[in-house]
CSV table of C-alpha atoms in Angstrom, one decimal:
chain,number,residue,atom,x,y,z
R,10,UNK,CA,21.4,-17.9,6.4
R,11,UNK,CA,19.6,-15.7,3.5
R,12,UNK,CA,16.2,-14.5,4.1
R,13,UNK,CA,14.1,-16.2,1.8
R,14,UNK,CA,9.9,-15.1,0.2
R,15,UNK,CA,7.5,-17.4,-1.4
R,16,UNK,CA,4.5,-17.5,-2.8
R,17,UNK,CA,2.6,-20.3,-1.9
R,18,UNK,CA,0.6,-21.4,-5.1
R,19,UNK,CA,-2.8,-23.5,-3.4
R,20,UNK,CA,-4.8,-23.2,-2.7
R,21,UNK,CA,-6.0,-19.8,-4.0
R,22,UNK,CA,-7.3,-17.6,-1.0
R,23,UNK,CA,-10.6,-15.8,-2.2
R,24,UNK,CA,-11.5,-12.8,0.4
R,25,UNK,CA,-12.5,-8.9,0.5
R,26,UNK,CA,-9.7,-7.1,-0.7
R,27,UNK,CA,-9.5,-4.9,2.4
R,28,UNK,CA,-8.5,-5.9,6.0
R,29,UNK,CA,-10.8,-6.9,9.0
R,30,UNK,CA,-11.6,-5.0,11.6
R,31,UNK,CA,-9.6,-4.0,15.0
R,32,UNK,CA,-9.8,-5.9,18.2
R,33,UNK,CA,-10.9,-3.5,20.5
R,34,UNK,CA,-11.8,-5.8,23.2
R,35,UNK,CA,-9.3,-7.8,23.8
R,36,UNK,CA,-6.6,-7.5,27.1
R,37,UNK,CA,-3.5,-8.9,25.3
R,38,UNK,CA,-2.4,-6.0,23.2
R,39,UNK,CA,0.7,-5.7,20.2
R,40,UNK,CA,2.7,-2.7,21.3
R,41,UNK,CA,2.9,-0.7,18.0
R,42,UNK,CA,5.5,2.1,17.2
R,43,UNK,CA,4.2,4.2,13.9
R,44,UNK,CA,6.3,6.3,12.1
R,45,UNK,CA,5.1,8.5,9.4
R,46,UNK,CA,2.1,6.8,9.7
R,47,UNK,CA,-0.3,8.8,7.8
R,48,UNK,CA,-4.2,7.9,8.2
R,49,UNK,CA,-3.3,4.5,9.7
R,50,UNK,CA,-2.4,2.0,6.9
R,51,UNK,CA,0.1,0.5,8.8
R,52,UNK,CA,-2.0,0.4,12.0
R,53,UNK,CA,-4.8,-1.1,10.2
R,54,UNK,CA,-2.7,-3.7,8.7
R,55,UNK,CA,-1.0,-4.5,12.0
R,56,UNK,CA,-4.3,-4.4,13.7
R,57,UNK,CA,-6.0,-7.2,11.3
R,58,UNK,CA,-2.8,-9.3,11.7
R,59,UNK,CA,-3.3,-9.2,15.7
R,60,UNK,CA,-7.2,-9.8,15.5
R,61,UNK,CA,-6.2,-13.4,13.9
R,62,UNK,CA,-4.3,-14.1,17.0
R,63,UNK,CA,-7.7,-11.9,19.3
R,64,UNK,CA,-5.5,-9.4,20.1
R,65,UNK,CA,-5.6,-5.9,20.0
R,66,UNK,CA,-3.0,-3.0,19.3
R,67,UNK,CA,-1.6,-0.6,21.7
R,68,UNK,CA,-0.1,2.6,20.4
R,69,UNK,CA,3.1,3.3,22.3
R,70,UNK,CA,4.7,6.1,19.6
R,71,UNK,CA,2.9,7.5,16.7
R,72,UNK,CA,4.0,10.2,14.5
R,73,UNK,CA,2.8,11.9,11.2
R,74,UNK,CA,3.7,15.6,10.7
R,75,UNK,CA,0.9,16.5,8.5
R,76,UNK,CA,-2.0,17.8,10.5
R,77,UNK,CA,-4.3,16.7,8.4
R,78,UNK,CA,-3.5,13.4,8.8
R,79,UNK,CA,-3.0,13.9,12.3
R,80,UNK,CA,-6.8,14.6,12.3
R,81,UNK,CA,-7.6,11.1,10.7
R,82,UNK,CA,-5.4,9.1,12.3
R,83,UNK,CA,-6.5,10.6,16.0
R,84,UNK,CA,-10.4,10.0,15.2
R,85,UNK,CA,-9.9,6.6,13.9
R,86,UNK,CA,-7.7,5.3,16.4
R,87,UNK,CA,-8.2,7.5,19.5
R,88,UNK,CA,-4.5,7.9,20.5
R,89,UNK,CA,-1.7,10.5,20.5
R,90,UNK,CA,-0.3,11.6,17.4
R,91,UNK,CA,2.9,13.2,17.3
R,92,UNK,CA,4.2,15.7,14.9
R,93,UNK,CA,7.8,16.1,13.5
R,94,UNK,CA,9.8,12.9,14.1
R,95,UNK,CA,13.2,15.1,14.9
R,96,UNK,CA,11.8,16.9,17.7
R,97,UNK,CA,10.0,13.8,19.5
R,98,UNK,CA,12.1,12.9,23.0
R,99,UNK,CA,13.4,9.5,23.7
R,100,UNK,CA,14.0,9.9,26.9
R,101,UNK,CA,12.9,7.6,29.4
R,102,UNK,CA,11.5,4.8,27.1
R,103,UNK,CA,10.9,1.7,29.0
R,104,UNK,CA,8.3,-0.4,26.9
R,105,UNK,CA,9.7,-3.1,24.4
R,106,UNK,CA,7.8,-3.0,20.7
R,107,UNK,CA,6.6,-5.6,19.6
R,108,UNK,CA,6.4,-3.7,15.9
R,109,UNK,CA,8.0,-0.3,14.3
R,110,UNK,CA,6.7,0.6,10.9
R,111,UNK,CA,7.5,3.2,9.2
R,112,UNK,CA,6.6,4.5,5.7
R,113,UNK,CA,9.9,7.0,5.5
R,114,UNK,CA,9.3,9.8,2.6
R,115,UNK,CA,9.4,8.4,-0.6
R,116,UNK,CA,9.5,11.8,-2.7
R,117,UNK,CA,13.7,11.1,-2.6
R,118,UNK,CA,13.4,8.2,-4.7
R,119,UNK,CA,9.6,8.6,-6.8
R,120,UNK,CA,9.3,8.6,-10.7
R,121,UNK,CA,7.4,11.4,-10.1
R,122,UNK,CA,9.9,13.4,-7.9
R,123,UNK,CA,13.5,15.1,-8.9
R,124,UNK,CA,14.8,11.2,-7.3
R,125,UNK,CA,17.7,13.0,-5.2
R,126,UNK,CA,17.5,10.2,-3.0
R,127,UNK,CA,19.7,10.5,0.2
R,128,UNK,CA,21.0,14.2,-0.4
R,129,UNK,CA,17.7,14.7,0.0
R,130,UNK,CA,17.1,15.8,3.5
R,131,UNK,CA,13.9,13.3,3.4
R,132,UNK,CA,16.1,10.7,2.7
R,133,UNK,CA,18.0,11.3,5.6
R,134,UNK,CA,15.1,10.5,7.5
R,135,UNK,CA,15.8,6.4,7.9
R,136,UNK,CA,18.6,7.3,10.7
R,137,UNK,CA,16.0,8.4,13.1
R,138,UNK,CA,14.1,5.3,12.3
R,139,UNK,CA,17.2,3.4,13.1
R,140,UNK,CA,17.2,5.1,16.4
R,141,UNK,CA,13.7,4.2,17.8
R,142,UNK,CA,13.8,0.9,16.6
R,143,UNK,CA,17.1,0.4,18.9
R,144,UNK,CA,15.4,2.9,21.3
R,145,UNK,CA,12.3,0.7,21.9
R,146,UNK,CA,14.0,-2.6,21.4
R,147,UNK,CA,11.7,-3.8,18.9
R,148,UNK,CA,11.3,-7.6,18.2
R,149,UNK,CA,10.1,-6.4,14.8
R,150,UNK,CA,9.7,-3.9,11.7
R,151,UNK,CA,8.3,-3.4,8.7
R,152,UNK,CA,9.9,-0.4,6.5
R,153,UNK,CA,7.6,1.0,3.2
R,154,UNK,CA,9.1,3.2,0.4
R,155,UNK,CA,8.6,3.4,-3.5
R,156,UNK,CA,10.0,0.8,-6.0
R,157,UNK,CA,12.2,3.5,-7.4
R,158,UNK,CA,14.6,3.3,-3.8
R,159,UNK,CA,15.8,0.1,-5.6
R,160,UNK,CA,17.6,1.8,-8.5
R,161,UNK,CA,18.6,5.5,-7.4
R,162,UNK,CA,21.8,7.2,-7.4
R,163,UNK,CA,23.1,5.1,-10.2
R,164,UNK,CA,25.6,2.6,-9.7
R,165,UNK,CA,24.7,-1.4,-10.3
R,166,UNK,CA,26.0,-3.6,-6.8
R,167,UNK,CA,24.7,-6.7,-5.9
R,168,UNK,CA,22.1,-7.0,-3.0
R,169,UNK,CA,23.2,-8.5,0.2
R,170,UNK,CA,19.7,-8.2,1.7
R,171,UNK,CA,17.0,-8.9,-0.9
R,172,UNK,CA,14.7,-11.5,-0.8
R,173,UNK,CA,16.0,-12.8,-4.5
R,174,UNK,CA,19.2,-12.0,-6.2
R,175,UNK,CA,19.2,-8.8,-7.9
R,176,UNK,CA,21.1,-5.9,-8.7
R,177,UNK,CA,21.0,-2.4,-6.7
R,178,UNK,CA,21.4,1.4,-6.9
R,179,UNK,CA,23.2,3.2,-4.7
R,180,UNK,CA,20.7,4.6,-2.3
R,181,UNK,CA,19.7,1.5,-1.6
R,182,UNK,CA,23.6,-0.1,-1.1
R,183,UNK,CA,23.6,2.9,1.7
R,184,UNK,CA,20.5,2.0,3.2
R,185,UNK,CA,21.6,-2.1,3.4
R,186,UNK,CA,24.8,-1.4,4.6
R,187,UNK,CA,23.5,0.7,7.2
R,188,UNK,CA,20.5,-2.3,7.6
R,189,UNK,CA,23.3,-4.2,8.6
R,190,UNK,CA,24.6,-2.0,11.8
R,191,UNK,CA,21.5,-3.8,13.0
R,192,UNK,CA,23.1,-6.7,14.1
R,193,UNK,CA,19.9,-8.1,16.1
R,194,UNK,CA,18.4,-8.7,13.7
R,195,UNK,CA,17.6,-10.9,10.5
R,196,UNK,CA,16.6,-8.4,7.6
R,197,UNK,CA,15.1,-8.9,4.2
R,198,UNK,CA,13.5,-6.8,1.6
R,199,UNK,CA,11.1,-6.7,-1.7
R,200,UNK,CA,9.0,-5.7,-3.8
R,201,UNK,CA,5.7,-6.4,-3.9
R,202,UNK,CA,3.0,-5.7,-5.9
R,203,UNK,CA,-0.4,-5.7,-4.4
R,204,UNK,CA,-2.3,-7.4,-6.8
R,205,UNK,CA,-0.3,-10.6,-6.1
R,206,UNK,CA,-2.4,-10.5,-2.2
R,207,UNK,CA,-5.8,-10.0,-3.7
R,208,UNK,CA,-6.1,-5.9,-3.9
R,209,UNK,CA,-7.3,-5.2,-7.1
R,210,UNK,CA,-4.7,-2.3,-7.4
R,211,UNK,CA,-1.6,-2.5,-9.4
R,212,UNK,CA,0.9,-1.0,-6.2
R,213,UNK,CA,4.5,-2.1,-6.2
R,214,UNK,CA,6.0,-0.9,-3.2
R,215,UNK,CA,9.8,-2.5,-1.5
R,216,UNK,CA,9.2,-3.5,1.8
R,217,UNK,CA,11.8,-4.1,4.6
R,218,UNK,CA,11.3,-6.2,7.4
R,219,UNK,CA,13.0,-7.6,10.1
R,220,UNK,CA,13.2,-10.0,13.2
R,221,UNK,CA,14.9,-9.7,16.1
R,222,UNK,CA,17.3,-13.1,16.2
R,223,UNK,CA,15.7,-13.7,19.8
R,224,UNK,CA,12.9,-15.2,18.1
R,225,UNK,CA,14.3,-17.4,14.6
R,226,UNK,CA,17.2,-18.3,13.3
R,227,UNK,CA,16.1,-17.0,10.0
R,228,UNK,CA,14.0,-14.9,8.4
R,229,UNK,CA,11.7,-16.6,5.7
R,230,UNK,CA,8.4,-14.7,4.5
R,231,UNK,CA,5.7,-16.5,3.0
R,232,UNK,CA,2.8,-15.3,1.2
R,233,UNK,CA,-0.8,-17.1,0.2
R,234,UNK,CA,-1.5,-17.1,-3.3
R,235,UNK,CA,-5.1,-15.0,-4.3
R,236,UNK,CA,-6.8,-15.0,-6.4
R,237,UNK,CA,-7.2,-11.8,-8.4
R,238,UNK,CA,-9.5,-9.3,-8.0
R,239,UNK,CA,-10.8,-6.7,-9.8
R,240,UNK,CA,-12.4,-3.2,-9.5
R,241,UNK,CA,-16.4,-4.5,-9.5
R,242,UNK,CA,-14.9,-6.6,-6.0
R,243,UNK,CA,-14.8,-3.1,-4.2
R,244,UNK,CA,-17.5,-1.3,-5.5
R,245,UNK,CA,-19.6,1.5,-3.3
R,246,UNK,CA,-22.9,1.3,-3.7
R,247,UNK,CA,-23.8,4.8,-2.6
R,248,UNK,CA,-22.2,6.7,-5.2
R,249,UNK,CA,-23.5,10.4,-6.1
R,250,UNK,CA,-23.2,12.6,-8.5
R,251,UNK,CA,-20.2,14.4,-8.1
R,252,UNK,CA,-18.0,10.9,-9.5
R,253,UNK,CA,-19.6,11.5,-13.2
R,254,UNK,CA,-16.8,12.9,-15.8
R,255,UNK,CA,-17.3,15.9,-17.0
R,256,UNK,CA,-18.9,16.2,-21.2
R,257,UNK,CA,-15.5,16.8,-22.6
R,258,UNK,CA,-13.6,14.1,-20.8
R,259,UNK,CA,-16.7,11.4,-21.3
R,260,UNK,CA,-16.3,12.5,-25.2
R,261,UNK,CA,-12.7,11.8,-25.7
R,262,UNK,CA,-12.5,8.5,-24.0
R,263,UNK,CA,-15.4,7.2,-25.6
R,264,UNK,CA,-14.5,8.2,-29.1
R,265,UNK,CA,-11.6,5.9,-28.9
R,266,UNK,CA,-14.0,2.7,-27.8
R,267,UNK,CA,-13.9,1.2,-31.2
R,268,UNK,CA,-10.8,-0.9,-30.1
R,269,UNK,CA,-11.1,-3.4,-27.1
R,270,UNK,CA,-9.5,-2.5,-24.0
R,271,UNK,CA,-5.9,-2.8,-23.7
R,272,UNK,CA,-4.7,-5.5,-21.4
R,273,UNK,CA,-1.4,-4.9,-18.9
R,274,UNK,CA,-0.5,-6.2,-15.4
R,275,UNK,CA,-4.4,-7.3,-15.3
R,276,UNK,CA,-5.3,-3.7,-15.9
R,277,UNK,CA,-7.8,-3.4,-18.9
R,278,UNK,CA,-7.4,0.1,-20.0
R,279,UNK,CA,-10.1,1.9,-21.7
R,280,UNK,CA,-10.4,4.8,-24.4
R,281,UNK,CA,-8.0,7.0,-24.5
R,282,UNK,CA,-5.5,9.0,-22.1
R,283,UNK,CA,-7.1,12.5,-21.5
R,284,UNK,CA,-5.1,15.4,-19.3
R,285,UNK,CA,-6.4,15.9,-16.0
R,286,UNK,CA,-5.7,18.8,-13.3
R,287,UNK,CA,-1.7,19.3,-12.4
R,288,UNK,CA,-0.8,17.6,-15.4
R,289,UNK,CA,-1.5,14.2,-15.1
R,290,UNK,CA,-2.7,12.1,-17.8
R,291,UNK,CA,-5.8,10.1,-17.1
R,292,UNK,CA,-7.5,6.8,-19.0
R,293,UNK,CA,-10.3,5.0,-18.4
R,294,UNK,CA,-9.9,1.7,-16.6
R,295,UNK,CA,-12.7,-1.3,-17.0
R,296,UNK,CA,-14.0,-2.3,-13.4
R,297,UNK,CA,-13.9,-6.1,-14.2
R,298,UNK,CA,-10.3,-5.7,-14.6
R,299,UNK,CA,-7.5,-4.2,-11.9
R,300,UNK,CA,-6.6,-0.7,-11.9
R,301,UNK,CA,-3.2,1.3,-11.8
R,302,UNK,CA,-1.3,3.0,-8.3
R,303,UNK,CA,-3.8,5.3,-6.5
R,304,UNK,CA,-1.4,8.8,-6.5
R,305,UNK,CA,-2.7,11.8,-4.5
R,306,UNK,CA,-3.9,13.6,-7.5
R,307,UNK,CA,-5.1,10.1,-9.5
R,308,UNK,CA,-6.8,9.0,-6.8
R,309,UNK,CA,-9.8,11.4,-7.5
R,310,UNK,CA,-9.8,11.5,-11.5
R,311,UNK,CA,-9.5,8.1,-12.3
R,312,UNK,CA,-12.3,7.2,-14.7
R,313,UNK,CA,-13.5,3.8,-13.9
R,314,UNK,CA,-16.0,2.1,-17.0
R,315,UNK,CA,-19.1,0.3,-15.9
R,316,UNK,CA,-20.2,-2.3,-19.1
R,317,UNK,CA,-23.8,-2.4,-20.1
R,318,UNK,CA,-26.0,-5.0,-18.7
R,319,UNK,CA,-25.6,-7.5,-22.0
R,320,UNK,CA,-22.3,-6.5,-22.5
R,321,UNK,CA,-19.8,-9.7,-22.2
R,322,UNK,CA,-17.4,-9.5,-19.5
R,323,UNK,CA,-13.8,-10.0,-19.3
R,324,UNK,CA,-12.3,-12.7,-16.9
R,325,UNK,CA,-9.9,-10.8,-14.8
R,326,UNK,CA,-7.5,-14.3,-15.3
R,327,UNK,CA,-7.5,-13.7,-19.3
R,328,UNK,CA,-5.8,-11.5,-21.3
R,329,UNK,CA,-8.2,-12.5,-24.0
R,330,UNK,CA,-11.2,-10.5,-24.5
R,331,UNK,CA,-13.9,-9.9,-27.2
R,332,UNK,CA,-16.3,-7.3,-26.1
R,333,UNK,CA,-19.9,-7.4,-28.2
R,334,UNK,CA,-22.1,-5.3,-29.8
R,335,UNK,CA,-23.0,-3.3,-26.7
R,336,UNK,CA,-19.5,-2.2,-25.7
R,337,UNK,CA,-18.9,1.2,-25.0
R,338,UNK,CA,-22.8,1.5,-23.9
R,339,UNK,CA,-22.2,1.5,-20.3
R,340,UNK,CA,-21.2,3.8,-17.8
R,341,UNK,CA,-17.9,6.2,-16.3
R,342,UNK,CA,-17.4,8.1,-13.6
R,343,UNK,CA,-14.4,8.5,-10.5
R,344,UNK,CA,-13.5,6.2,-8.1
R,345,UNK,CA,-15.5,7.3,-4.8
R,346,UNK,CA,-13.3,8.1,-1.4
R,347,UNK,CA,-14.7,4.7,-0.1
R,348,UNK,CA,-13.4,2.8,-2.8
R,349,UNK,CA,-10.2,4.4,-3.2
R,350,UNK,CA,-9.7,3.6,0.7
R,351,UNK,CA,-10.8,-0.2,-0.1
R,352,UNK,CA,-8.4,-0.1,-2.7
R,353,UNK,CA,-5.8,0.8,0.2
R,354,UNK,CA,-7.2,-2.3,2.0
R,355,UNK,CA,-8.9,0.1,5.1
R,356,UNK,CA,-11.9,-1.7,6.4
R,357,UNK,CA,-14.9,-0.1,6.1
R,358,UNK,CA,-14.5,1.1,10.2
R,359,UNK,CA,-12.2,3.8,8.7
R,360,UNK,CA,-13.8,6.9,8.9
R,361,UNK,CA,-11.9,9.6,6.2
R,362,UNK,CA,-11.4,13.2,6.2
R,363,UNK,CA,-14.8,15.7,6.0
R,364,UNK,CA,-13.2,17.3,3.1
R,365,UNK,CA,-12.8,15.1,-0.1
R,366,UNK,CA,-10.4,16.5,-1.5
R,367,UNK,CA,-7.9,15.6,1.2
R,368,UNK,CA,-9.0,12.3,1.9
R,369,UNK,CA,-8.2,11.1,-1.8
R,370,UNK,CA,-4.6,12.8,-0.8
R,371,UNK,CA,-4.4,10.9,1.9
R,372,UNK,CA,-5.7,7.5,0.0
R,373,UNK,CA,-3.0,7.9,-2.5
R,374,UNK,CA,-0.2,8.4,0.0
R,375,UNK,CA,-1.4,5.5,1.9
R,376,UNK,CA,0.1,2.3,2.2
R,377,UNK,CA,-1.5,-0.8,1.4
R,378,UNK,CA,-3.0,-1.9,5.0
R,379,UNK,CA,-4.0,-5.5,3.4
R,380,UNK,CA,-0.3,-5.9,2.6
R,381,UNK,CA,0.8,-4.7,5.4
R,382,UNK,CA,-1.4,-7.5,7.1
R,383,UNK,CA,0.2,-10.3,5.0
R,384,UNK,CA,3.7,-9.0,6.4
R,385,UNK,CA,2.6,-8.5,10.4
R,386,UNK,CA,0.9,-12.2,9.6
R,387,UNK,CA,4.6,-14.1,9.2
R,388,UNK,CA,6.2,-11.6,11.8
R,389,UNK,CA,3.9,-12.6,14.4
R,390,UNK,CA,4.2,-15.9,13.4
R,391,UNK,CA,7.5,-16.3,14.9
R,392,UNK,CA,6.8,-13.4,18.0
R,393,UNK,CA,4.4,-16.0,19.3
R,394,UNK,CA,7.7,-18.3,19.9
């Protein structure tokens, strides 16, 4: 039968927009397998999932070739990181997994990148992933990558394996009929955006999971309905001086605060767009309202606009909106490391790199860990079976 998603409308969940923390204490442990796992998202996510149930997490593979990241992930988590995922031996692999995730390169397939998909030697990357999963003989796995996967390498085919009936490019026709050697398995896939589960971030990310057929029949994923939030819902008190915009960047977006703020996706953009560092155009953002996908380089120039105390604010549920008098009185600066992280959904546990600079890197290449939570939530659902 055809794996099936819903959103289930009521009652609307209202919560922090990051995860909970780990369950350190508990005996009964989900054995994780983490694969390109960056500074932990997918742990994290997987970790808050298990604490529902009080258990804890158990590392049996992890691997991230950026030191870096390495670093962060080792301190946070106090296990073994691997490097390169080629040169990691199989041999001898006895444990069973309850989970593989894996956030495989998604330079192939980004807006951003030159979208060579699999003759990229990244995108070659999901065959090794393919082999652990079989290696460890995993009861489940969640797979991240960008939304562009969906529609490179041209071509327009049907989707066998998507959650709702679209049409597909032919990277990802590859990757589903390769999806399908897994015959153990019920998989699905789709895109989600994390503002639908409460993260006041617009992120649209395809996610692919699947289910050993051990455990269900089928493969249904269902998802509680939040309700939005925005910026303000994540905001770090301790902020310091370093966030504030600089004169000429201040300037320019405020001398095009005449208008109200645009209104997209929840996203209530403010002033106008302004060319930051490597190229990238910035804009303001209001925080009563959600902001745009955290990159590497966005993550640390994003202006975010603070409204004066008698200033009227926006409701994030309305596109309608007529500021007053005082609009354009209050405040900008960045997005601090902490928030940027709560953006990601990392608890507040998480401890980020030394050097700022690299920890809004890591932030933008992070996935979503509160996401990541909603997903491990319906897997484990049927695990405990």
């Amino acid at each position: 039968m055809k794996s099936q998603s819903s959103f289930i409308e009521q009652p609307q969940v209202v919560e922090k927009p990051y995860v909970e923390e780990e369950n350190f204490t508990s005996r009964s442990k989900v054995k994780l397998v983490d694969l390109f796992a960056g500074i932990g998202g997918f742990h994290y996510g997987v970790a808050a999932a298990a604490a529902k149930r009080n258990k804890g997490v158990k590392p049996l593979l992890v691997s991230e070739i950026e030191p870096s990241c390495q670093e962060t992930y080792r301190l946070n988590h106090k296990c073994e990181v691997q490097g390169d995922i080629n040169k990691i031996s199989l041999r001898g692999i006895t444990d069973t997994a309850d989970i593989v995730t894996a956030g495989f390169p998604c330079q192939p397939f980004s807006n951003s990148g030159l979208k060579l998909g699999l003759s990229d030697p990244r995108g070659q990357f999901y065959f090794k992933i393919e082999e652990i999963i079989k290696k460890f003989d995993a009861k489940s796995f969640i797979l991240e990558n960008v939304s562009g996967i969906r529609f490179n390498g041209g071509g327009k085919y049907p989707s066998q394996l998507a959650t709702q009936k679209q049409f597909i490019g032919k990277s990802m026709k590859f990757l589903e009929e390769n999806l399908a050697n897994l015959k153990n398995y019920h998989i699905t896939w789709q895109e989600i955006d994390s503002s639908q589960l409460g993260s006041p971030q617009v992120r649209k990310r395809v996610y692919i999971v699947g289910i050993h057929k051990d455990f269900t029949k089928e493969l249904t994923l269902q998802f509680r309905k939040y309700k939005p939030n925005p910026f303000i819902s994540i905001v770090d008190e301790q902020i310091i001086e370093e966030l504030e915009l600089s004169k000429n960047q201040e300037k320019n977006l405020r001398s095009f605060m005449l208008k109200p703020p645009s209104f997209h996706d929840g996203m209530r953009r403010v002033g106008q767009a302004y060319l930051c560092e490597g190229g990238n155009v910035g804009q303001g953002y209001h925080a009563y309202g959600i902001v745009p996908t955290l990159t590497k380089v966005w993550a640390r120039f994003m202006p975010i606009y603070f409204p004066h105390p008698k200033e009227n604010l926006p409701d994030i549920d309305l596109k309608e909106f007529n500021p007053n008098r005082y609009y354009g009185e209050g405040y900008f600066r960045k997005a601090s490391v902490r928030e940027a992280m709560r953006l990601q959904g990392f608890p507040d546990s998480f401890v980020p790199h030394e050097k700022n600079q690299l920890a809004y890197q890591h932030a933008g290449n992070a996935v979503n860990a509160k996401i990541v939570r909603e997903i491990a939530d319906n897997l484990f659902g049927y695990l405990k079976n």
